Amino acid sequence: MVEIKTDAALEKMREAGRVVGRALAATRESAAVGVSLRDLDRAARTVLDKAGARSPFLGYRPSFAPTPFPAVICASVNDALVHGIPDDYRLRDGDLVSIDCGAELDGWTGDAAISFVVGTPRPADLELIAATERALDAGIAAATVGNRIGDIAHAVSTVARAVDCGMPTDFGGHGIGRQMHEDPHVPNYGRPGRGFPLRHGLTLAIEPMLMAGGRSEYRTDPDGWTLRTIDGSRAAHVEHTIAVTEDGPRVLTLP
């Protein structure tokens, strides 16, 4: 069931979203050559703890997962697409890092992701991140009253196709609010004019995941969580929680 939020609920979600934005900023500021992925997780935990927020990631166990997720961020490096578990890996010069984070505050949830390069970047990695951000921007721009979910999906996939990047066909964005994952599903591929109609108060997490190799296939690590490109190419992932409003899309997960 799709829940349409009141304006008061949107303000609550904005507060949760601010916590997410600050946590992601803290992980990016902490990221440097030699810093471990666990260190980045600790940086995000500190922000959540100071805000009195709970992590919807920690202990989360969807149907595909063999174990509950053990951290407050997903930290995916280089060919890891999404769902990377923060461990003792220490960042190296040129690593492409994607961080996904959520926060629950006063019963409402925010979810967002960023991608960046540590140290000296490869031009191709910067282009991949920029394309992924453009895809997100296009998806957000399509999230207007009167459009449909398919318009968001089509906008995202149009950017990905223009740069010959692949995206996983069975992962995408989602509704969000009292829970991290709610209806409706927000695919990154779709036909315009199709799907759930967008109304004032609908809240969505839009999250393009682009793979530089151009393929849609991926593989799963033995941990049962981390998804990697099938050909070893780099991947980037960005996300915002947004609200559809009569005044246009409103991003809720900025710091």
PDB file of C-alpha atoms in Angstrom, residues 45-148:
ATOM      1  CA  ARG A  45      27.445   6.259  13.590  1.00  0.00           C
ATOM      2  CA  THR A  46      28.717   9.294  15.456  1.00  0.00           C
ATOM      3  CA  VAL A  47      26.432  11.595  13.485  1.00  0.00           C
ATOM      4  CA  LEU A  48      23.408   9.343  13.990  1.00  0.00           C
ATOM      5  CA  ASP A  49      24.108   8.986  17.711  1.00  0.00           C
ATOM      6  CA  LYS A  50      24.446  12.748  18.237  1.00  0.00           C
ATOM      7  CA  ALA A  51      21.126  13.303  16.468  1.00  0.00           C
ATOM      8  CA  GLY A  52      19.360  10.603  18.485  1.00  0.00           C
ATOM      9  CA  ALA A  53      18.616   8.742  15.253  1.00  0.00           C
ATOM     10  CA  ARG A  54      18.418   5.018  14.613  1.00  0.00           C
ATOM     11  CA  SER A  55      19.995   3.261  11.646  1.00  0.00           C
ATOM     12  CA  PRO A  56      17.490   1.383   9.452  1.00  0.00           C
ATOM     13  CA  PHE A  57      20.460  -0.454   7.904  1.00  0.00           C
ATOM     14  CA  LEU A  58      21.835  -1.997  11.092  1.00  0.00           C
ATOM     15  CA  GLY A  59      20.263  -5.423  11.575  1.00  0.00           C
ATOM     16  CA  TYR A  60      18.226  -5.174   8.355  1.00  0.00           C
ATOM     17  CA  ARG A  61      17.663  -8.558   6.699  1.00  0.00           C
ATOM     18  CA  PRO A  62      15.709  -8.694   3.434  1.00  0.00           C
ATOM     19  CA  SER A  63      14.715 -12.007   1.894  1.00  0.00           C
ATOM     20  CA  PHE A  64      17.879 -12.308  -0.226  1.00  0.00           C
ATOM     21  CA  ALA A  65      20.309 -11.793   2.662  1.00  0.00           C
ATOM     22  CA  PRO A  66      21.817 -14.730   4.586  1.00  0.00           C
ATOM     23  CA  THR A  67      22.586 -12.563   7.638  1.00  0.00           C
ATOM     24  CA  PRO A  68      21.423  -9.227   9.099  1.00  0.00           C
ATOM     25  CA  PHE A  69      23.372  -6.228   7.832  1.00  0.00           C
ATOM     26  CA  PRO A  70      26.086  -5.416  10.419  1.00  0.00           C
ATOM     27  CA  ALA A  71      26.676  -1.682   9.851  1.00  0.00           C
ATOM     28  CA  VAL A  72      25.000   1.722   9.491  1.00  0.00           C
ATOM     29  CA  ILE A  73      26.395   2.369   6.011  1.00  0.00           C
ATOM     30  CA  CYS A  74      26.924   0.356   2.868  1.00  0.00           C
ATOM     31  CA  ALA A  75      30.469   0.974   1.624  1.00  0.00           C
ATOM     32  CA  SER A  76      31.051  -0.232  -1.945  1.00  0.00           C
ATOM     33  CA  VAL A  77      34.481   0.173  -3.558  1.00  0.00           C
ATOM     34  CA  ASN A  78      35.468   0.154  -7.253  1.00  0.00           C
ATOM     35  CA  ASP A  79      33.628  -2.769  -8.912  1.00  0.00           C
ATOM     36  CA  ALA A  80      31.231  -3.133  -5.962  1.00  0.00           C
ATOM     37  CA  LEU A  81      27.882  -1.782  -7.056  1.00  0.00           C
ATOM     38  CA  VAL A  82      25.875  -1.625  -3.821  1.00  0.00           C
ATOM     39  CA  HIS A  83      25.488  -3.230  -0.377  1.00  0.00           C
ATOM     40  CA  GLY A  84      29.190  -3.445   0.469  1.00  0.00           C
ATOM     41  CA  ILE A  85      29.824  -4.326   4.125  1.00  0.00           C
ATOM     42  CA  PRO A  86      32.307  -1.981   5.871  1.00  0.00           C
ATOM     43  CA  ASP A  87      35.331  -4.012   6.926  1.00  0.00           C
ATOM     44  CA  ASP A  88      39.051  -3.534   7.548  1.00  0.00           C
ATOM     45  CA  TYR A  89      39.851  -2.698   3.920  1.00  0.00           C
ATOM     46  CA  ARG A  90      41.950   0.472   3.849  1.00  0.00           C
ATOM     47  CA  LEU A  91      41.273   2.947   1.093  1.00  0.00           C
ATOM     48  CA  ARG A  92      43.866   3.300  -1.649  1.00  0.00           C
ATOM     49  CA  ASP A  93      44.725   6.156  -3.945  1.00  0.00           C
ATOM     50  CA  GLY A  94      42.191   6.286  -6.775  1.00  0.00           C
ATOM     51  CA  ASP A  95      39.496   4.124  -5.149  1.00  0.00           C
ATOM     52  CA  LEU A  96      35.942   4.878  -6.269  1.00  0.00           C
ATOM     53  CA  VAL A  97      33.755   4.707  -3.166  1.00  0.00           C
ATOM     54  CA  SER A  98      29.959   4.621  -2.908  1.00  0.00           C
ATOM     55  CA  ILE A  99      28.392   5.189   0.516  1.00  0.00           C
ATOM     56  CA  ASP A 100      24.711   4.517   1.223  1.00  0.00           C
ATOM     57  CA  CYS A 101      23.214   5.606   4.550  1.00  0.00           C
ATOM     58  CA  GLY A 102      19.838   5.888   6.232  1.00  0.00           C
ATOM     59  CA  ALA A 103      18.436   7.392   9.417  1.00  0.00           C
ATOM     60  CA  GLU A 104      15.199   7.001  11.330  1.00  0.00           C
ATOM     61  CA  LEU A 105      14.238   9.945  13.537  1.00  0.00           C
ATOM     62  CA  ASP A 106      10.951  10.340  15.414  1.00  0.00           C
ATOM     63  CA  GLY A 107       9.413   7.524  13.396  1.00  0.00           C
ATOM     64  CA  TRP A 108      10.342   8.830   9.941  1.00  0.00           C
ATOM     65  CA  THR A 109      13.131   7.727   7.627  1.00  0.00           C
ATOM     66  CA  GLY A 110      15.606   9.157   5.127  1.00  0.00           C
ATOM     67  CA  ASP A 111      17.902   7.285   2.725  1.00  0.00           C
ATOM     68  CA  ALA A 112      20.623   8.625   0.412  1.00  0.00           C
ATOM     69  CA  ALA A 113      23.908   7.684  -1.249  1.00  0.00           C
ATOM     70  CA  ILE A 114      26.987   9.408  -2.666  1.00  0.00           C
ATOM     71  CA  SER A 115      29.941   8.341  -4.801  1.00  0.00           C
ATOM     72  CA  PHE A 116      33.404   9.916  -4.790  1.00  0.00           C
ATOM     73  CA  VAL A 117      37.055   9.168  -5.487  1.00  0.00           C
ATOM     74  CA  VAL A 118      39.751   8.981  -2.821  1.00  0.00           C
ATOM     75  CA  GLY A 119      43.045  10.634  -3.736  1.00  0.00           C
ATOM     76  CA  THR A 120      44.003  10.930  -7.397  1.00  0.00           C
ATOM     77  CA  PRO A 121      40.962  10.278  -9.621  1.00  0.00           C
ATOM     78  CA  ARG A 122      40.816   8.516 -12.946  1.00  0.00           C
ATOM     79  CA  PRO A 123      39.053  10.758 -15.481  1.00  0.00           C
ATOM     80  CA  ALA A 124      36.784   7.850 -16.400  1.00  0.00           C
ATOM     81  CA  ASP A 125      35.676   7.490 -12.778  1.00  0.00           C
ATOM     82  CA  LEU A 126      34.812  11.169 -12.540  1.00  0.00           C
ATOM     83  CA  GLU A 127      32.800  10.856 -15.753  1.00  0.00           C
ATOM     84  CA  LEU A 128      30.976   7.815 -14.369  1.00  0.00           C
ATOM     85  CA  ILE A 129      30.082   9.611 -11.132  1.00  0.00           C
ATOM     86  CA  ALA A 130      28.968  12.700 -13.049  1.00  0.00           C
ATOM     87  CA  ALA A 131      26.740  10.581 -15.298  1.00  0.00           C
ATOM     88  CA  THR A 132      25.208   8.843 -12.287  1.00  0.00           C
ATOM     89  CA  GLU A 133      24.503  12.228 -10.687  1.00  0.00           C
ATOM     90  CA  ARG A 134      22.926  13.460 -13.926  1.00  0.00           C
ATOM     91  CA  ALA A 135      20.714  10.386 -13.958  1.00  0.00           C
ATOM     92  CA  LEU A 136      19.602  11.152 -10.408  1.00  0.00           C
ATOM     93  CA  ASP A 137      18.951  14.790 -11.280  1.00  0.00           C
ATOM     94  CA  ALA A 138      16.878  13.713 -14.278  1.00  0.00           C
ATOM     95  CA  GLY A 139      14.864  11.300 -12.165  1.00  0.00           C
ATOM     96  CA  ILE A 140      14.200  13.968  -9.549  1.00  0.00           C
ATOM     97  CA  ALA A 141      13.169  16.495 -12.215  1.00  0.00           C
ATOM     98  CA  ALA A 142      10.600  13.997 -13.505  1.00  0.00           C
ATOM     99  CA  ALA A 143       9.064  13.547 -10.028  1.00  0.00           C
ATOM    100  CA  THR A 144       6.280  16.067 -10.553  1.00  0.00           C
ATOM    101  CA  VAL A 145       2.567  15.967  -9.824  1.00  0.00           C
ATOM    102  CA  GLY A 146       0.766  14.474 -12.812  1.00  0.00           C
ATOM    103  CA  ASN A 147       3.671  12.321 -13.948  1.00  0.00           C
ATOM    104  CA  ARG A 148       4.021   8.617 -13.196  1.00  0.00           C
TER     105      ARG A 148
END
